[in-house]
CSV table of N, CA and C in Angstrom, one decimal:
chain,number,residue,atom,x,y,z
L,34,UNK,N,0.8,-1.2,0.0
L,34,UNK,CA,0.0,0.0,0.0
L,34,UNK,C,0.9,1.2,0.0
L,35,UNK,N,0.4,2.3,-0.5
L,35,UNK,CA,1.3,3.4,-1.0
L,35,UNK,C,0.5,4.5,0.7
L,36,UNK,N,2.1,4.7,1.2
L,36,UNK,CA,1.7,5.2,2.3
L,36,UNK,C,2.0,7.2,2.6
L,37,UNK,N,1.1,7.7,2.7
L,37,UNK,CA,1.3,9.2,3.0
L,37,UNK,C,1.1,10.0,3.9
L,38,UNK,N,2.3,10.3,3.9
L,38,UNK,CA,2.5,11.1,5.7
L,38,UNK,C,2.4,12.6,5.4
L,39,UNK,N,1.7,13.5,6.0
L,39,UNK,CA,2.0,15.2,6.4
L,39,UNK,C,3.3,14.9,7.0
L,40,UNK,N,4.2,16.0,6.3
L,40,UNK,CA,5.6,16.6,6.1
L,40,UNK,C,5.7,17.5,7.5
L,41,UNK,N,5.4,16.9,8.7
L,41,UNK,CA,5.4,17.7,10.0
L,41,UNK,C,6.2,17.2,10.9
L,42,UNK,N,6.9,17.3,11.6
L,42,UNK,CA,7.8,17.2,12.9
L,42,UNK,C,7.1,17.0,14.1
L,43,UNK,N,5.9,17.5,13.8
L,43,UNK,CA,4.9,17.8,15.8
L,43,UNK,C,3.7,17.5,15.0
L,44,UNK,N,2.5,16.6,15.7
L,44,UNK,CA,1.4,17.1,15.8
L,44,UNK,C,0.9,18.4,16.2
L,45,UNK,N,1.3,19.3,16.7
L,45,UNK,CA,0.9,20.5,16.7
L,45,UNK,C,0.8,21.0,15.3
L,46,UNK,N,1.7,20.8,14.5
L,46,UNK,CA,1.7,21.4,13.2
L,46,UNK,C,-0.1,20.8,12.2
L,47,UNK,N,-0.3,19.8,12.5
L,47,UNK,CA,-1.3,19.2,12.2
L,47,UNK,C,-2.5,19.8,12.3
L,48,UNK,N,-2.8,20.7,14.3
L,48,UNK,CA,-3.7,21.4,14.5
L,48,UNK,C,-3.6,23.1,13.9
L,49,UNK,N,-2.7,23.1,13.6
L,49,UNK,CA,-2.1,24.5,13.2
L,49,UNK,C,-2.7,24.8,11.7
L,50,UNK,N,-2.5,23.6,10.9
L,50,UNK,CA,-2.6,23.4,9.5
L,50,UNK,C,-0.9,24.0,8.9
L,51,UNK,N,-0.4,23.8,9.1
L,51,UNK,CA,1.2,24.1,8.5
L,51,UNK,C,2.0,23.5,9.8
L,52,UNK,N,3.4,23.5,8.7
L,52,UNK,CA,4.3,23.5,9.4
L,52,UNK,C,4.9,24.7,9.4
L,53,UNK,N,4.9,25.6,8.3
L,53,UNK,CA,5.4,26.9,8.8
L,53,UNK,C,4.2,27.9,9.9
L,54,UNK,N,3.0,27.7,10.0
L,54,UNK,CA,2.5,28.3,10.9
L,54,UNK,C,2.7,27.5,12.5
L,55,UNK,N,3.5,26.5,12.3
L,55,UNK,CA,3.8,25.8,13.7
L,55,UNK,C,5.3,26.3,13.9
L,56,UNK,N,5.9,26.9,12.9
L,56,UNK,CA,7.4,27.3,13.5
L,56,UNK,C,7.5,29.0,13.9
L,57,UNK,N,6.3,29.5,13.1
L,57,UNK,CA,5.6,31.1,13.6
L,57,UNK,C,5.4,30.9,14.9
L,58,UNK,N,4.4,30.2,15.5
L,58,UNK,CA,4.2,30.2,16.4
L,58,UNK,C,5.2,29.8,17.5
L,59,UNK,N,6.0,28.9,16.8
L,59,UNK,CA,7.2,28.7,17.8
L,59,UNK,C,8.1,29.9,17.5
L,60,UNK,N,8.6,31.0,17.2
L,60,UNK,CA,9.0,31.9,17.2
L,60,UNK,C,8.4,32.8,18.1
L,61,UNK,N,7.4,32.6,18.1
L,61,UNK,CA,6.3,34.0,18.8
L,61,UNK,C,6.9,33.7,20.3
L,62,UNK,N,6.4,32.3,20.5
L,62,UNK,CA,6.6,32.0,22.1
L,62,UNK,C,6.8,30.5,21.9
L,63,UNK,N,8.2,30.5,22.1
L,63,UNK,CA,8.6,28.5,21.8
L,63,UNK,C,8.8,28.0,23.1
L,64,UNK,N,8.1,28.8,24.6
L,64,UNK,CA,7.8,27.9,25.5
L,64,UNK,C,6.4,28.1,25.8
L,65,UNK,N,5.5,27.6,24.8
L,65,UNK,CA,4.2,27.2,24.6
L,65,UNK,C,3.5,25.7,25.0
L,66,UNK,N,2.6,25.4,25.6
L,66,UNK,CA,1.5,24.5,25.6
L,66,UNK,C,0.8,24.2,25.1
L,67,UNK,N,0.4,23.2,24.3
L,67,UNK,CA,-0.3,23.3,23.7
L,67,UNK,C,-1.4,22.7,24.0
L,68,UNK,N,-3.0,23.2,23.8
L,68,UNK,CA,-4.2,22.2,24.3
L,68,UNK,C,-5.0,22.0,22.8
L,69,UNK,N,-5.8,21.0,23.1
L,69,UNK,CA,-7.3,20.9,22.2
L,69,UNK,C,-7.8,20.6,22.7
L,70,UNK,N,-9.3,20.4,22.2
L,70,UNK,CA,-10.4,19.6,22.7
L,70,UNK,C,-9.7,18.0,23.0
L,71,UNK,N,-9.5,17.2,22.4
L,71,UNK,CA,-8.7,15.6,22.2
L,71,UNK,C,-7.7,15.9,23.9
L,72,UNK,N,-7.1,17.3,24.0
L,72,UNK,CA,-6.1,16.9,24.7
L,72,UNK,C,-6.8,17.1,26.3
L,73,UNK,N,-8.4,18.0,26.3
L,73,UNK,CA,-8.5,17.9,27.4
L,73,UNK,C,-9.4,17.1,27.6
L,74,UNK,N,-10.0,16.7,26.5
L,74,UNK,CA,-11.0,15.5,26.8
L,74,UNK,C,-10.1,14.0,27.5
L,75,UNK,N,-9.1,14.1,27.1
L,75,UNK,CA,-8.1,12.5,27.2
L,75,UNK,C,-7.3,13.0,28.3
L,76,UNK,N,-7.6,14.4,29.2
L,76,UNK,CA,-7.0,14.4,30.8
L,76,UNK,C,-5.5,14.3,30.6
L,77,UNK,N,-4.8,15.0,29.4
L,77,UNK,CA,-3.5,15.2,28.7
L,77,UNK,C,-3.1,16.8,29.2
L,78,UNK,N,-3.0,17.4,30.0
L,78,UNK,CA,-2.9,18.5,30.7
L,78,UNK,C,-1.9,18.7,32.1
L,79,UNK,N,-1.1,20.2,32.4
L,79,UNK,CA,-1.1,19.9,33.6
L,79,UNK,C,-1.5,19.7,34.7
L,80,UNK,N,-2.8,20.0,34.4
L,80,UNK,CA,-4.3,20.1,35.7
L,80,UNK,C,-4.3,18.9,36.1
L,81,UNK,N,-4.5,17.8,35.2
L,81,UNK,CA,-5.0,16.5,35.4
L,81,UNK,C,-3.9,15.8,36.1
L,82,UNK,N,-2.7,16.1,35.7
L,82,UNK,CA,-1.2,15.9,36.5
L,82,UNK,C,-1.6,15.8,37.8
L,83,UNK,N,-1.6,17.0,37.9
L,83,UNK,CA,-1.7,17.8,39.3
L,83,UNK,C,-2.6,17.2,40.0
L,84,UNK,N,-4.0,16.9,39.5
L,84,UNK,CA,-5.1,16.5,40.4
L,84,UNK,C,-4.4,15.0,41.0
L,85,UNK,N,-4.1,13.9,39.5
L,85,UNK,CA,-4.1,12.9,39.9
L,85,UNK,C,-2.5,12.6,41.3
L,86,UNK,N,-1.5,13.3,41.0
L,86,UNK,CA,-0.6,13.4,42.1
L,86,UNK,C,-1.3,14.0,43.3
L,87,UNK,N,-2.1,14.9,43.7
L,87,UNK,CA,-2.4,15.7,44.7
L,87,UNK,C,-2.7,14.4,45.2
L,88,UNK,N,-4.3,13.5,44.8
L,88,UNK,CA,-4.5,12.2,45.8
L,88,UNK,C,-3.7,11.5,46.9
L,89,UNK,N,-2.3,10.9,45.8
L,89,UNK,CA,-1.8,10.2,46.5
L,89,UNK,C,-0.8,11.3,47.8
L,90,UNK,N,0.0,12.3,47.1
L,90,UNK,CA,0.8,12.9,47.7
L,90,UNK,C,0.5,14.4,48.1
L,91,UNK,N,-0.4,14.6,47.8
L,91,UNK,CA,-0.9,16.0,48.7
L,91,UNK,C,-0.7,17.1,47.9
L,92,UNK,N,-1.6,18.4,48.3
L,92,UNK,CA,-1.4,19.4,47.4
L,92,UNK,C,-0.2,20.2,47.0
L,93,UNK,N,0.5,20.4,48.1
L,93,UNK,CA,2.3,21.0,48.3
L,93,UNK,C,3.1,19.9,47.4
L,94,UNK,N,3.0,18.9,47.8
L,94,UNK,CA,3.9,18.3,46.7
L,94,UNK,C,3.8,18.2,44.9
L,95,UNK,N,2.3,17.8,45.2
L,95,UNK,CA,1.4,17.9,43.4
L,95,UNK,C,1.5,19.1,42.9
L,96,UNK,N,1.9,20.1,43.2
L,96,UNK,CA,1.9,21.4,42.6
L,96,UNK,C,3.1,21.6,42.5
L,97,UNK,N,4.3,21.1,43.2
L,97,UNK,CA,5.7,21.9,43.0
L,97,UNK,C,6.0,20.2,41.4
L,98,UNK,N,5.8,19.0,42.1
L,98,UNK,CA,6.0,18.2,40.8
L,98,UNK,C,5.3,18.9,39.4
L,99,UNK,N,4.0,19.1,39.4
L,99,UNK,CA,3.7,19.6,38.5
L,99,UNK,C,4.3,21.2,37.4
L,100,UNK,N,4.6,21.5,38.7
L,100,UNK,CA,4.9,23.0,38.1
L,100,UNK,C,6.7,22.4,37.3
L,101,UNK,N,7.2,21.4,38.5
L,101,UNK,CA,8.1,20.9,37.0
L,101,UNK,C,8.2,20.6,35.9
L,102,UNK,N,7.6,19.9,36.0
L,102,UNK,CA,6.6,19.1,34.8
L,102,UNK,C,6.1,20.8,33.7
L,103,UNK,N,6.1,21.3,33.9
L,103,UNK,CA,6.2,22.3,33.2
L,103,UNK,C,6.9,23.5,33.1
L,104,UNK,N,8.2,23.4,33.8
L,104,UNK,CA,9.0,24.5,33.9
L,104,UNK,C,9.2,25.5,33.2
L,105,UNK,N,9.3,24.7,32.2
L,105,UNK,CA,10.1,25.7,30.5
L,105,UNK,C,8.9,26.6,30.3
L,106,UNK,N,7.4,26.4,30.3
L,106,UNK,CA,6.6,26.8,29.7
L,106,UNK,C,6.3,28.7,30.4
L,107,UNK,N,5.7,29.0,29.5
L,107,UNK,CA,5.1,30.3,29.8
L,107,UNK,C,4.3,30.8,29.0
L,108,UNK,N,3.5,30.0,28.6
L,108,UNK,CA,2.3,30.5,27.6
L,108,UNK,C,1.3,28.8,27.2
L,109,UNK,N,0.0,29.0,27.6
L,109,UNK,CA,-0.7,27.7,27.5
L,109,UNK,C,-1.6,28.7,26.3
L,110,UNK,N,-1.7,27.4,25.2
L,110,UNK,CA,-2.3,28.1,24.1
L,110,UNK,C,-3.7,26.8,23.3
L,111,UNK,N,-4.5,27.8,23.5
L,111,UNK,CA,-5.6,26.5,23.1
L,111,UNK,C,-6.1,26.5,21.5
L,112,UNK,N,-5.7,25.7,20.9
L,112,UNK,CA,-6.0,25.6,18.9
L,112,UNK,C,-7.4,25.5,19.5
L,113,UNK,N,-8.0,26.5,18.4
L,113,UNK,CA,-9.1,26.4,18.2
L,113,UNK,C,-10.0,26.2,16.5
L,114,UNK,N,-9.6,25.3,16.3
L,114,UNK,CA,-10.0,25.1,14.8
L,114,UNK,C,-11.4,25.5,14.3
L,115,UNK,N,-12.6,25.6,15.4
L,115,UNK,CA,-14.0,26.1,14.6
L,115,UNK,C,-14.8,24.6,14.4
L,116,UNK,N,-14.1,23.4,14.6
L,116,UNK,CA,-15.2,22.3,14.3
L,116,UNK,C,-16.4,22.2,15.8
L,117,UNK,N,-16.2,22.6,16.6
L,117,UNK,CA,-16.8,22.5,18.0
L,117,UNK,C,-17.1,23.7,18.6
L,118,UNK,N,-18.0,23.6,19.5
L,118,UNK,CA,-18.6,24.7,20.4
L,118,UNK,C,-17.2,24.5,21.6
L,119,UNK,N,-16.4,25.9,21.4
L,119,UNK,CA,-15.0,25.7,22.2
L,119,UNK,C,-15.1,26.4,23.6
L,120,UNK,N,-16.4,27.2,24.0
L,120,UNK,CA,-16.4,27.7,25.4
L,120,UNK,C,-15.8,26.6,26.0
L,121,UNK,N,-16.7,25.4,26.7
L,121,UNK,CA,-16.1,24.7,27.8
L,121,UNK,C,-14.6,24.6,27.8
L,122,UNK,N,-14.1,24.4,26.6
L,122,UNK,CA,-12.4,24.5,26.4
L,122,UNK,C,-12.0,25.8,26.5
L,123,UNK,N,-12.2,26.1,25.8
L,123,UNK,CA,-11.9,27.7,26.5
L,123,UNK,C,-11.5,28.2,28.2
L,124,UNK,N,-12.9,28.2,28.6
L,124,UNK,CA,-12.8,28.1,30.1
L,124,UNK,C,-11.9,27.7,31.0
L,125,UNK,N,-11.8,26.1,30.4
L,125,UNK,CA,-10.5,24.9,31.6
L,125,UNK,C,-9.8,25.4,30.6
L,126,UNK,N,-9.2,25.6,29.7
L,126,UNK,CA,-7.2,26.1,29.3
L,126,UNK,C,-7.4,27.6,30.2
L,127,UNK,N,-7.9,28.1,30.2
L,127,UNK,CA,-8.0,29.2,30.7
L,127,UNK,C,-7.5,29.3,32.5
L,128,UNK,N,-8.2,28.5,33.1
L,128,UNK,CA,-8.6,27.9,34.6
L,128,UNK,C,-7.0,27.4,34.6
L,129,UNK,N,-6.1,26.3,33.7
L,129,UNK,CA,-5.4,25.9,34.1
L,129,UNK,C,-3.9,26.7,33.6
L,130,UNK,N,-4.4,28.0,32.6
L,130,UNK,CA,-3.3,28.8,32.9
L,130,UNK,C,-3.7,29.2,33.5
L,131,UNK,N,-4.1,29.9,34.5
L,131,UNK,CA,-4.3,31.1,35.5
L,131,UNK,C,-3.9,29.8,37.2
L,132,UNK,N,-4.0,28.9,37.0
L,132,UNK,CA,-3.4,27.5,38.6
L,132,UNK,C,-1.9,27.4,37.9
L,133,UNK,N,-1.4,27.7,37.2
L,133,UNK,CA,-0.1,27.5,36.9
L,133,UNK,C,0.6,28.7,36.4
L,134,UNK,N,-0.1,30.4,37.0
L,134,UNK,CA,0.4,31.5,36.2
L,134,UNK,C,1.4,31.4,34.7
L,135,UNK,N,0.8,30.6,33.9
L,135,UNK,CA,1.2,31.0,32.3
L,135,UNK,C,0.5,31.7,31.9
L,136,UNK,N,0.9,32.5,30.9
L,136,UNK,CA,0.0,33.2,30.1
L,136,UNK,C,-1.1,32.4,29.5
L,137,UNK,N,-2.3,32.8,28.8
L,137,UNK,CA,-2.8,32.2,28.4
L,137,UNK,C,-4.1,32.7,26.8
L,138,UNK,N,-3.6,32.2,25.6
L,138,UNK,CA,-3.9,32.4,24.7
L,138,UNK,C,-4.6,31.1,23.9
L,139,UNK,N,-5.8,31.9,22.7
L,139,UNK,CA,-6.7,31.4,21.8
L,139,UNK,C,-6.2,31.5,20.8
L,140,UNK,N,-5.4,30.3,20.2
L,140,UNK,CA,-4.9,30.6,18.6
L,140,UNK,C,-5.8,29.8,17.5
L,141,UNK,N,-6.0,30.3,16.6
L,141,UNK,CA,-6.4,29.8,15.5
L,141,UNK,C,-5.9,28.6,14.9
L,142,UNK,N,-7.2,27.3,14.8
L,142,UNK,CA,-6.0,26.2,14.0
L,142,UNK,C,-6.6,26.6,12.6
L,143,UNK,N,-6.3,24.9,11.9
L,143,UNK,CA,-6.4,24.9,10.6
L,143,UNK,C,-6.7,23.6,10.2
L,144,UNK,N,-7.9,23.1,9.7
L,144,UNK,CA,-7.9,21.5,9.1
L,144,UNK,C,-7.3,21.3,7.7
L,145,UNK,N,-6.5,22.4,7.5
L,145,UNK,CA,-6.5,22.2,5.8
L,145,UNK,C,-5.0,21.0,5.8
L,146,UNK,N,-4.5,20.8,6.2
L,146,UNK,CA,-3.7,19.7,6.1
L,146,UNK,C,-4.3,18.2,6.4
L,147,UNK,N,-5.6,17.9,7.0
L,147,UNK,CA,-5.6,16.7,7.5
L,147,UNK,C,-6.7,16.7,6.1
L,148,UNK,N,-7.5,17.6,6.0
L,148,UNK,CA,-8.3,18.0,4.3
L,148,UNK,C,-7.9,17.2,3.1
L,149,UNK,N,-6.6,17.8,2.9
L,149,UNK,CA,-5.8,17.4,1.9
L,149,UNK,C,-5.2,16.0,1.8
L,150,UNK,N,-5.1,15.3,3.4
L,150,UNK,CA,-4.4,14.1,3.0
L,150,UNK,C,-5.9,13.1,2.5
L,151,UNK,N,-6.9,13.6,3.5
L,151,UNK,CA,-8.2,12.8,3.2
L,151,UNK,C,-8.6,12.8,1.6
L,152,UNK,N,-8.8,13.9,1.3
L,152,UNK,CA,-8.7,14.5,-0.5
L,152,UNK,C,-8.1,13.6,-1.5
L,153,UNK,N,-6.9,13.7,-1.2
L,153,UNK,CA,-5.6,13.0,-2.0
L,153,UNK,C,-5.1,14.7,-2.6
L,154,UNK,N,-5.2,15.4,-2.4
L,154,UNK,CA,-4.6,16.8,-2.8
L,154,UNK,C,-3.2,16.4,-1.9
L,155,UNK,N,-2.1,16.3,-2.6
L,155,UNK,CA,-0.9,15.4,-1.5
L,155,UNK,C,0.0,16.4,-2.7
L,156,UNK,N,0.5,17.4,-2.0
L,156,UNK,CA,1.9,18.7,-2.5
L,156,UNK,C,2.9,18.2,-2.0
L,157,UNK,N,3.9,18.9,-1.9
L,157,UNK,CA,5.0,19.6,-1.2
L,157,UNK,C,4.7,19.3,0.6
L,158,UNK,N,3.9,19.3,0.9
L,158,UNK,CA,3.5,19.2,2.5
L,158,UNK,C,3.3,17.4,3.2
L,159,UNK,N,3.5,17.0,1.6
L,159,UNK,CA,2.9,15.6,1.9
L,159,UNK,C,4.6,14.3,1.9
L,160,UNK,N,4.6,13.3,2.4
L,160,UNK,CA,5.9,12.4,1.9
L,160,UNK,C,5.3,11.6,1.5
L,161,UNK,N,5.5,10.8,0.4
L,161,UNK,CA,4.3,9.8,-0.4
L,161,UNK,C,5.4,8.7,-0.3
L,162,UNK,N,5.0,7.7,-0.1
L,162,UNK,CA,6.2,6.1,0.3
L,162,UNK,C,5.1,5.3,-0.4
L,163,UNK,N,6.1,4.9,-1.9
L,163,UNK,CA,5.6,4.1,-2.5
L,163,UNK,C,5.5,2.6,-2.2
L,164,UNK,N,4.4,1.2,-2.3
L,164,UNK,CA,4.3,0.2,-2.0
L,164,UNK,C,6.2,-0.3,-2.1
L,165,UNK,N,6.9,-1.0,-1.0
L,165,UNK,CA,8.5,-1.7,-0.9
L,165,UNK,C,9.5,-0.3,-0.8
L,166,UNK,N,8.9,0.7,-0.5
L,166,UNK,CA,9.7,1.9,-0.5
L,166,UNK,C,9.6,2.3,0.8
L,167,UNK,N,11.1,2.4,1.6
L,167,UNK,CA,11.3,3.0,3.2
L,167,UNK,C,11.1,4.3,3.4
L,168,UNK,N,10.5,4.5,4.5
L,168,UNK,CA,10.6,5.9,5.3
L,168,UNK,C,11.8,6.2,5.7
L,169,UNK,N,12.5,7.5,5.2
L,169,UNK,CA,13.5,8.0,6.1
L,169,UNK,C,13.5,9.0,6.9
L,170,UNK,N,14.6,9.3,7.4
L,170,UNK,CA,14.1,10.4,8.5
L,170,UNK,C,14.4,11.7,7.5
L,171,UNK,N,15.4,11.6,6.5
L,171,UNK,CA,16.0,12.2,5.9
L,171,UNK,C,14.8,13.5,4.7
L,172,UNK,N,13.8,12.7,4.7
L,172,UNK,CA,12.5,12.8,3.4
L,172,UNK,C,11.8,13.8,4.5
L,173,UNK,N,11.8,13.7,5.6
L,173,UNK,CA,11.2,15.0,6.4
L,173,UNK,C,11.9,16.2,6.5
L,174,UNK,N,13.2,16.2,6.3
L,174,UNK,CA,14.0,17.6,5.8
L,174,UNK,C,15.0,18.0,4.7
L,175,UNK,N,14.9,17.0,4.2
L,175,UNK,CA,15.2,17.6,2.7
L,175,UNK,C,14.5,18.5,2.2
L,176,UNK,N,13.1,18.1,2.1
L,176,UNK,CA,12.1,19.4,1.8
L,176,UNK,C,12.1,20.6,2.3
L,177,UNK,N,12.6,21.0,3.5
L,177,UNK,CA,12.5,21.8,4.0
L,177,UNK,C,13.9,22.6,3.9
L,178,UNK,N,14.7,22.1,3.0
L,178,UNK,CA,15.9,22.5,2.8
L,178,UNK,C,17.1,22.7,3.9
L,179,UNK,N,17.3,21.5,4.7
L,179,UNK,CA,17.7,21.2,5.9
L,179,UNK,C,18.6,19.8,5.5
L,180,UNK,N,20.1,20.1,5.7
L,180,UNK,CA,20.6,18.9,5.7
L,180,UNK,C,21.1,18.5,6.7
């Protein structure tokens, strides 16, 4: 079977719709968080961290582990692509940067990459691996003009 991968480094780039609008945004602020719906529905957060450590080990400790657990960061940012009613998400990214003072921002995603692979509209954005033909690591940045 002829197999085709989006030409991305991160799933973030996926919710973004580019990979250059996922390296913009990593320019803006590249110690970012990233949330979605998927991510807070599946308890993939540092809230959920935090909650589930607080049980066993108490609030003092679940909060300094957690806040490791995210050290680097300083900006929680929630993709908002437009397929869903995003208040409730909205609200908890919101709740859980303001329990972890990060900043906290509404960025715009983009389905047009997950569009196109469903489509067969497959560019420059796409690595197409023909039937007995290997994946290299190499095919993810040659395109990008990266050796």
């Amino acid at each position: 079977c002829r197999l085709v991968i989006p030409r991305v480094d991160d799933c973030i780039a996926l919710f973004l719709g580019s990979r250059d609008e996922y390296l913009r945004q990593f320019h803006q602020a590249p110690g970012t968080y990233y949330l979605t719906k998927g991510w807070i529905e599946s308890g993939e957060d540092p809230y959920t961290v935090y909650c589930s450590m607080r049980e066993k080990y108490g609030h003092d400790k679940a909060y300094r582990v957690s806040r490791q657990y995210i050290a680097n960061y300083t900006r929680l940012a929630l993709i908002k692509t437009g397929n869903y009613n995003s208040q409730v998400y909205e609200k908890y990214a919101g709740m859980v940067a303001d329990y972890f003072d990060l900043t906290f921002q509404i960025i715009s995603g983009s389905n047009s990459l997950l569009k196109k692979l469903v489509s067969g509209d497959w560019d420059d954005d796409f690595i197409i691996v023909e039937p007995g033909d290997v994946v290299r690591f190499d095919m993810f940045y040659t395109a990008w003009g990266i050796k």
